[in-house]
Coordinates of C-alpha atoms in Angstrom, one line a residue:
M3 CA 108.0 132.8 140.8
K4 CA 111.7 133.3 140.6
Y5 CA 113.9 133.0 143.7
S6 CA 117.4 134.3 144.3
L7 CA 119.8 135.4 147.0
T8 CA 121.2 138.7 147.9
A9 CA 123.9 139.2 150.5
G10 CA 124.7 142.4 152.5
D11 CA 123.0 144.8 154.9
A12 CA 119.3 145.6 154.8
T13 CA 120.0 149.3 154.7
S14 CA 121.8 148.9 151.4
I15 CA 118.9 147.1 149.7
K16 CA 116.8 148.8 147.1
T17 CA 113.4 147.1 146.8
P18 CA 109.6 147.8 146.5
C19 CA 109.1 145.7 149.6
L20 CA 111.2 144.3 152.4
V21 CA 109.6 141.5 154.5
T22 CA 110.9 141.2 158.1
S23 CA 110.1 141.1 161.8
L24 CA 108.9 144.1 163.8
K25 CA 112.2 144.5 165.7
T26 CA 114.3 144.4 162.5
A27 CA 111.8 146.7 160.7
R28 CA 112.0 149.3 163.5
T29 CA 115.8 149.3 163.5
L30 CA 115.8 149.6 159.7
A31 CA 113.3 152.5 159.7
N32 CA 115.4 154.3 162.2
Q33 CA 118.5 153.8 160.1
L34 CA 116.7 155.1 157.0
G35 CA 115.5 158.2 158.8
A36 CA 111.9 157.2 158.9
R37 CA 111.4 156.8 162.7
D38 CA 108.4 159.0 163.0
I39 CA 106.6 157.5 159.9
F40 CA 107.2 154.0 161.2
S41 CA 106.1 154.8 164.8
R42 CA 102.8 156.3 163.6
A43 CA 102.1 153.4 161.3
I44 CA 102.5 150.7 164.0
G45 CA 100.6 152.5 166.7
D46 CA 97.7 150.1 166.7
F47 CA 99.7 147.1 165.4
K48 CA 99.5 143.9 167.6
D49 CA 102.8 142.0 167.3
K50 CA 101.2 138.5 167.1
L51 CA 101.5 135.6 164.7
E52 CA 99.4 136.0 161.6
N53 CA 99.1 139.8 162.1
N54 CA 101.0 141.6 159.3
L55 CA 101.3 145.3 158.4
V56 CA 102.6 147.2 155.4
V57 CA 104.4 150.4 156.1
Q58 CA 105.1 152.9 153.3
L59 CA 108.5 154.5 153.4
P60 CA 110.4 157.1 151.4
G61 CA 113.7 156.0 149.8
N62 CA 115.2 152.8 148.6
V63 CA 112.9 150.6 150.6
A64 CA 109.4 151.6 149.5
R65 CA 107.5 149.3 151.9
L66 CA 108.2 147.3 155.0
L67 CA 106.0 144.3 155.4
V68 CA 106.1 143.7 159.1
L69 CA 105.5 140.1 160.3
G70 CA 103.8 139.9 163.6
G71 CA 105.2 137.4 166.1
A72 CA 108.4 137.0 164.2
D73 CA 110.7 138.1 167.0
D74 CA 109.6 135.2 169.2
T75 CA 111.3 131.7 169.0
L76 CA 108.9 129.8 166.8
S77 CA 108.0 126.2 166.4
E78 CA 108.2 124.8 162.9
E79 CA 104.4 124.8 162.6
S80 CA 104.3 128.5 163.7
F81 CA 106.9 129.4 161.2
R82 CA 104.9 127.8 158.4
K83 CA 101.9 129.9 159.5
L84 CA 104.1 133.0 159.5
C85 CA 105.3 132.2 156.0
T86 CA 101.8 131.5 154.7
G87 CA 100.7 134.9 156.0
A88 CA 103.7 136.6 154.7
A89 CA 103.2 135.1 151.2
K90 CA 99.5 136.2 151.2
S91 CA 100.4 139.7 152.2
A92 CA 103.4 140.0 149.7
V93 CA 101.3 138.6 146.8
A94 CA 98.6 141.3 147.5
I95 CA 101.1 144.2 147.2
P96 CA 101.4 145.9 143.8
A97 CA 105.1 145.2 143.5
R98 CA 107.0 142.9 141.0
Q99 CA 109.8 142.2 143.4
A100 CA 110.3 141.7 147.1
V101 CA 113.1 140.9 149.6
F102 CA 112.5 138.5 152.4
H103 CA 114.8 138.9 155.5
L104 CA 114.1 135.7 157.5
E105 CA 117.5 134.7 158.6
K106 CA 117.2 136.3 162.0
I107 CA 113.9 134.7 162.8
K108 CA 114.5 131.9 165.3
V109 CA 112.9 128.6 164.7
S110 CA 113.4 125.7 167.1
R111 CA 115.7 123.0 165.6
A112 CA 115.5 124.6 162.1
K113 CA 118.4 125.9 159.9
T114 CA 118.4 128.7 157.3
A115 CA 118.0 126.2 154.5
W116 CA 114.8 124.8 155.9
K117 CA 113.4 128.3 156.5
L118 CA 114.1 129.4 153.0
Q119 CA 112.5 126.3 151.5
T120 CA 109.4 126.7 153.7
A121 CA 109.1 130.3 152.6
M122 CA 109.5 129.5 149.0
T123 CA 106.9 126.8 149.1
A124 CA 104.4 129.2 150.7
L125 CA 105.1 131.8 148.1
S126 CA 104.7 129.3 145.2
D127 CA 101.3 128.2 146.8
E128 CA 100.0 131.8 147.2
A129 CA 101.2 133.1 143.8
Y130 CA 99.7 130.3 141.8
R131 CA 96.7 131.1 139.6
Y132 CA 94.8 129.1 137.0
S133 CA 92.6 130.9 134.5
K134 CA 93.6 129.3 131.2
H135 CA 90.0 128.7 130.1
K136 CA 88.4 131.9 131.2
S137 CA 87.5 134.5 128.5
S138 CA 88.5 137.3 130.9
P139 CA 91.2 135.9 133.2
G140 CA 91.5 137.6 136.5
S141 CA 94.6 139.6 137.2
A142 CA 97.7 137.6 138.2
P143 CA 99.7 138.8 141.2
D144 CA 102.3 141.5 140.4
L145 CA 104.9 139.7 142.4
R146 CA 107.3 137.9 140.0
S147 CA 110.5 137.5 141.9
V148 CA 111.7 137.2 145.5
R149 CA 115.2 137.7 146.8
F150 CA 116.3 136.3 150.2
L151 CA 118.7 138.5 152.2
V152 CA 121.3 136.3 153.8
K153 CA 124.8 136.7 155.3
S154 CA 126.4 134.1 153.1
R155 CA 125.3 132.9 149.6
S156 CA 127.3 129.8 149.9
N157 CA 125.2 128.4 152.8
A158 CA 121.9 129.0 151.0
G159 CA 122.5 128.6 147.3
K160 CA 121.4 125.0 147.1
S161 CA 118.1 125.9 148.8
V162 CA 117.3 128.5 146.2
Q163 CA 118.1 126.1 143.4
L164 CA 115.8 123.5 144.9
G165 CA 113.1 126.2 145.5
N166 CA 113.1 127.3 141.9
A167 CA 112.9 123.6 140.8
L168 CA 110.1 122.9 143.2
D169 CA 108.2 126.0 142.0
Q170 CA 108.2 124.6 138.4
G171 CA 107.3 121.1 139.5
L172 CA 104.4 122.4 141.6
K173 CA 103.1 124.5 138.8
L174 CA 103.1 121.6 136.4
A175 CA 101.3 119.3 138.8
R176 CA 98.7 122.0 139.6
D177 CA 98.1 122.9 135.9
L178 CA 97.6 119.2 135.0
G179 CA 95.2 118.7 137.9
N180 CA 93.2 121.7 137.0
E181 CA 92.8 121.0 133.3
P182 CA 89.3 119.8 132.3
P183 CA 88.9 116.1 131.3
N184 CA 88.0 117.0 127.7
V185 CA 91.5 118.4 127.4
C186 CA 93.6 116.3 129.9
N187 CA 93.2 112.7 128.7
P188 CA 95.9 110.0 128.6
N189 CA 97.3 111.3 125.3
Y190 CA 97.5 114.8 126.7
L191 CA 99.5 113.5 129.7
L192 CA 101.9 111.8 127.3
K193 CA 102.3 115.0 125.3
E194 CA 103.0 117.0 128.5
A195 CA 105.5 114.3 129.7
R196 CA 107.4 114.6 126.5
K197 CA 108.0 118.3 127.3
L198 CA 110.3 117.1 130.1
R199 CA 113.7 117.6 128.5
G200 CA 117.3 117.5 129.5
P201 CA 120.6 115.8 128.6
N202 CA 119.8 112.9 131.0
V203 CA 116.0 112.7 130.2
S204 CA 114.1 110.3 128.0
V205 CA 110.3 109.7 127.8
T206 CA 108.8 106.5 126.4
N207 CA 105.3 105.0 126.5
L208 CA 103.5 101.7 126.3
D209 CA 100.4 102.0 124.2
E210 CA 97.5 99.6 124.5
K211 CA 98.9 97.2 121.8
K212 CA 102.2 97.0 123.7
M213 CA 100.4 96.6 127.0
E214 CA 98.3 93.7 125.5
S215 CA 101.6 92.0 124.5
L216 CA 102.8 92.3 128.1
N217 CA 99.5 90.8 129.4
M218 CA 98.5 93.9 131.3
G219 CA 94.9 92.8 131.5
A220 CA 94.1 94.8 134.7
F221 CA 95.1 98.1 133.2
L222 CA 93.3 97.3 129.9
A223 CA 90.1 96.4 131.8
V224 CA 89.9 100.0 132.9
S225 CA 90.6 101.7 129.6
K226 CA 88.6 99.5 127.3
G227 CA 85.3 101.4 128.0
S228 CA 86.8 104.6 126.7
D229 CA 87.2 105.9 123.2
T230 CA 90.5 107.4 124.3
P231 CA 93.2 104.7 124.6
G232 CA 95.2 104.3 127.8
Q233 CA 98.9 105.1 128.0
M234 CA 101.6 103.9 130.4
I235 CA 104.1 106.8 130.4
I236 CA 107.7 106.3 131.5
V237 CA 110.1 109.2 132.3
H238 CA 113.7 108.2 132.7
Y239 CA 116.1 110.6 134.4
K240 CA 119.7 109.6 134.8
G241 CA 121.4 112.1 137.1
G242 CA 123.3 109.5 139.2
R243 CA 126.0 107.0 138.4
K244 CA 125.2 104.4 135.7
S245 CA 125.6 101.7 138.3
D246 CA 123.1 103.3 140.8
A247 CA 119.7 101.6 140.9
P248 CA 116.9 104.1 140.2
F249 CA 114.2 105.2 142.5
S250 CA 110.7 104.6 141.0
L251 CA 107.6 106.7 141.3
V252 CA 104.3 105.4 140.1
G253 CA 101.2 107.7 139.7
K254 CA 97.6 106.9 139.2
G255 CA 96.4 108.8 136.1
I256 CA 92.7 108.3 135.8
T257 CA 91.9 111.4 133.8
F258 CA 88.2 111.0 134.4
D259 CA 86.5 108.5 136.6
T260 CA 82.8 107.8 136.0
G261 CA 83.1 104.6 138.0
G262 CA 82.5 102.6 134.8
I263 CA 79.6 100.2 134.9
S264 CA 79.6 100.7 138.7
L265 CA 78.5 104.3 138.0
K266 CA 79.2 107.0 140.5
P267 CA 76.3 109.2 141.7
P268 CA 76.1 112.5 139.8
A269 CA 76.8 114.8 142.7
A270 CA 80.4 116.0 142.6
M271 CA 81.2 113.8 139.7
D272 CA 82.9 116.8 138.1
E273 CA 85.6 116.5 140.7
M274 CA 86.6 113.1 139.2
K275 CA 88.9 115.0 136.9
F276 CA 91.2 115.2 139.9
D277 CA 91.5 111.4 139.9
M278 CA 94.8 111.8 137.9
C279 CA 96.4 113.9 140.6
G280 CA 98.7 111.0 141.6
A281 CA 100.0 111.2 138.0
A282 CA 100.2 115.0 138.2
A283 CA 102.3 114.7 141.4
V284 CA 104.7 112.2 139.9
L285 CA 105.2 114.3 136.7
G286 CA 105.7 117.4 138.9
V287 CA 108.3 115.6 141.0
A288 CA 110.1 114.5 137.8
K289 CA 110.1 118.1 136.6
A290 CA 111.5 119.3 139.9
V291 CA 114.2 116.6 140.0
I292 CA 115.2 117.4 136.4
E293 CA 115.4 121.2 137.0
A294 CA 117.3 120.7 140.2
Q295 CA 119.7 118.3 138.5
L296 CA 119.6 115.9 141.5
P297 CA 122.4 113.3 141.5
I298 CA 120.0 110.3 141.4
N299 CA 118.4 108.0 138.8
L300 CA 114.7 108.1 138.6
V301 CA 112.0 106.2 136.7
A302 CA 108.6 107.9 136.9
I303 CA 105.7 105.9 135.6
V304 CA 102.2 107.3 134.9
A305 CA 99.3 104.8 134.5
A306 CA 96.9 107.0 132.4
A307 CA 93.4 105.8 131.5
E308 CA 89.9 107.0 131.4
N309 CA 87.2 105.0 133.2
M310 CA 84.0 105.1 131.2
P311 CA 80.8 103.1 130.8
S312 CA 80.1 101.7 127.3
G313 CA 79.3 98.5 125.5
R314 CA 83.0 97.6 125.6
A315 CA 83.4 98.4 129.3
T316 CA 84.4 95.9 131.9
R317 CA 81.5 94.3 133.9
P318 CA 81.4 93.5 137.6
A319 CA 82.3 89.8 137.9
D320 CA 84.7 89.9 135.0
I321 CA 88.1 88.2 135.6
V322 CA 91.3 89.5 134.1
T323 CA 94.9 88.4 134.1
T324 CA 97.6 90.9 135.2
S325 CA 101.1 91.1 133.9
S326 CA 102.3 89.4 137.1
G327 CA 100.3 86.3 136.1
K328 CA 97.8 86.8 139.0
T329 CA 94.1 86.8 138.2
V330 CA 91.7 89.4 139.5
E331 CA 87.9 89.2 139.9
I332 CA 86.6 92.7 139.3
L333 CA 83.7 93.1 141.7
N334 CA 83.5 96.8 141.4
T335 CA 84.6 98.7 138.3
D336 CA 84.9 101.9 140.4
A337 CA 87.9 100.4 142.2
E338 CA 89.9 101.0 139.0
G339 CA 92.9 102.8 140.4
R340 CA 94.4 99.7 141.9
L341 CA 93.9 97.9 138.6
V342 CA 96.0 100.3 136.5
L343 CA 98.5 100.5 139.4
C344 CA 99.1 96.8 139.8
D345 CA 100.3 96.4 136.2
A346 CA 102.3 99.6 136.6
L347 CA 104.0 98.3 139.8
T348 CA 104.9 95.1 138.0
H349 CA 106.4 97.0 135.2
A350 CA 108.3 99.3 137.7
Q351 CA 110.0 96.3 139.1
T352 CA 111.6 95.4 135.8
F353 CA 113.9 98.4 136.3
K354 CA 115.3 96.9 139.6
P355 CA 114.7 100.0 141.6
Q356 CA 116.1 100.9 145.0
A357 CA 112.5 101.6 146.1
I358 CA 109.1 102.2 144.6
V359 CA 106.6 104.8 145.8
D360 CA 103.2 104.9 144.3
V361 CA 100.9 107.9 144.6
A362 CA 97.2 107.8 144.1
T363 CA 93.8 109.1 144.9
L364 CA 92.9 105.5 145.5
T365 CA 89.8 105.5 147.6
G366 CA 87.5 107.8 149.5
A367 CA 87.8 105.4 152.5
C368 CA 91.1 107.1 153.2
I369 CA 89.3 110.4 153.9
I370 CA 86.9 108.6 156.2
A371 CA 89.8 107.2 158.1
L372 CA 92.1 110.3 158.3
G373 CA 90.1 113.3 157.2
S374 CA 91.9 116.0 155.1
H375 CA 94.9 116.7 157.4
A376 CA 97.1 113.8 156.6
S377 CA 97.8 111.3 153.8
A378 CA 97.8 107.6 154.5
L379 CA 101.1 105.9 154.2
Y380 CA 101.5 102.1 153.7
S381 CA 104.8 100.4 153.3
N382 CA 106.5 97.0 153.5
D383 CA 109.8 98.6 154.7
D384 CA 110.2 100.4 158.0
G385 CA 113.2 102.5 156.7
L386 CA 111.4 103.7 153.7
A387 CA 108.3 104.5 155.7
E388 CA 110.3 106.5 158.2
S389 CA 112.1 108.5 155.5
L390 CA 108.7 109.4 153.9
L391 CA 107.2 110.4 157.2
E392 CA 110.2 112.6 158.1
A393 CA 110.0 114.2 154.6
G394 CA 106.3 114.9 155.2
D395 CA 107.0 116.4 158.6
S396 CA 109.7 118.6 157.2
S397 CA 107.6 119.9 154.3
G398 CA 104.3 120.2 156.2
D399 CA 102.7 117.6 154.0
R400 CA 102.2 115.1 156.7
A401 CA 101.4 111.4 156.5
W402 CA 100.3 108.7 159.0
R403 CA 101.4 105.2 158.7
M404 CA 98.6 102.6 158.4
P405 CA 98.7 98.8 159.0
L406 CA 99.3 96.2 156.2
W407 CA 98.7 93.2 158.4
D408 CA 98.0 89.9 156.7
E409 CA 94.7 89.6 158.5
Y410 CA 93.3 92.3 156.2
Q411 CA 94.1 90.2 153.1
T412 CA 91.2 87.8 153.9
A413 CA 88.8 90.5 152.8
L414 CA 90.1 90.2 149.2
R415 CA 89.4 86.5 148.8
S416 CA 87.7 85.5 145.6
N417 CA 85.9 82.2 144.9
F418 CA 86.8 82.4 141.2
A419 CA 90.2 84.2 140.9
D420 CA 93.4 84.8 142.8
V421 CA 92.1 88.0 144.4
A422 CA 89.1 90.3 144.3
N423 CA 89.6 94.0 143.6
V424 CA 87.6 95.1 146.6
G425 CA 86.8 93.9 150.1
G426 CA 83.9 94.9 152.3
R427 CA 83.1 98.2 153.8
E428 CA 85.5 97.8 156.7
A429 CA 89.0 99.3 156.4
G430 CA 88.6 100.1 152.7
S431 CA 91.8 102.1 152.4
V432 CA 93.8 99.3 154.1
T433 CA 92.4 96.6 151.8
A434 CA 93.2 98.8 148.8
A435 CA 96.8 98.9 149.9
C436 CA 96.8 95.2 150.6
F437 CA 95.7 94.6 147.1
L438 CA 98.7 96.5 145.7
K439 CA 101.0 94.7 148.1
R440 CA 100.2 91.4 146.4
F441 CA 102.0 92.7 143.3
I442 CA 105.3 93.6 145.0
D443 CA 107.9 90.9 144.8
D444 CA 109.7 89.8 148.0
G445 CA 112.7 92.0 148.8
V446 CA 111.4 95.0 146.9
K447 CA 111.0 98.2 149.1
W448 CA 107.6 99.7 148.4
A449 CA 105.4 102.4 149.8
H450 CA 101.9 103.5 148.8

């Protein structure tokens, strides 16, 4: 999707579709000489949230997409629902271009920039299709570009720049997640990462030989069972001052997770291709940051490996040494994400970042704890945690902070190594985060 701005009066717009509230639509129809057509069309229309209506008109505005409930003062959550419904309706219309007129819609405590970003995210979500591997792909939406009608371009230009960048980042993340595991392996992720280009961008990698020289025994314990070697992928973006410490993002990239010797049950194992979605998210963020030319320095690290059973695979009870020097007793080879991440987190700290945020589909215990409506957030720094929580509330991708109390660390005791890679059944998502915390040096701001 391509987003842009247009300034001026709605009556001067030429478009296949104008998206607006009932009150504005009625005024516009009257000004365009289509009062009777509009009145007949809305005769049975209920002006309530999530009710939308398309009205065909003669002239420069071929259609009005009327958004129900848009003349009320909306909460942020109600506005998100309005935008989701508007996007679904707009994408279904056989038109390549549309104009969204949202500036007059009142949202409690929200500015125009937030409204535009929320609408753009909804449109990117609804317009996305993935049919790469179908012999007869379904038809893609006709809608290709959306203009936002505003009073002043200067107040909203940055929002559109960010919206276009985010659209590209979201598409990359979704495409990577949807690829089948016989295509998307660690080498494929490296190839896709190398497509991230720009004057301030460089991509490097640590192959297994290099990781072995850095004593990344935890990472290698996961990848050793696969015929496809693991890769640690590092994307450097230098958009800030040379003296600015970077932010670091670390993504779990298990391109397929059988569980290893601790084999998963067959049911729904096909979904384990999504175990690299932490990596997909990190690469998507890197893409968006690069496209938006944000004035920051970023180090994005992807820990990419395939967790397979074989004669070479790690066994339960094996002990490995991490690059931090700590030893880990691997009690369950299906708790592999924390093994690749602990070495990646140690490597991230060599860049002396302002903060580290790791993203992972780490354990199903998180879904047991929180369901599917919030992500769990763990952090050793209150300021970082609050920033991430506020960002989640603003974007609608909400998180809930969970405890990292030292009492939970006792579950990870090992009789034979410094730490076990799993605890008991209780608080499984908490003990997973507690495991990662052990690899964060004092004074380093970190969130999982």
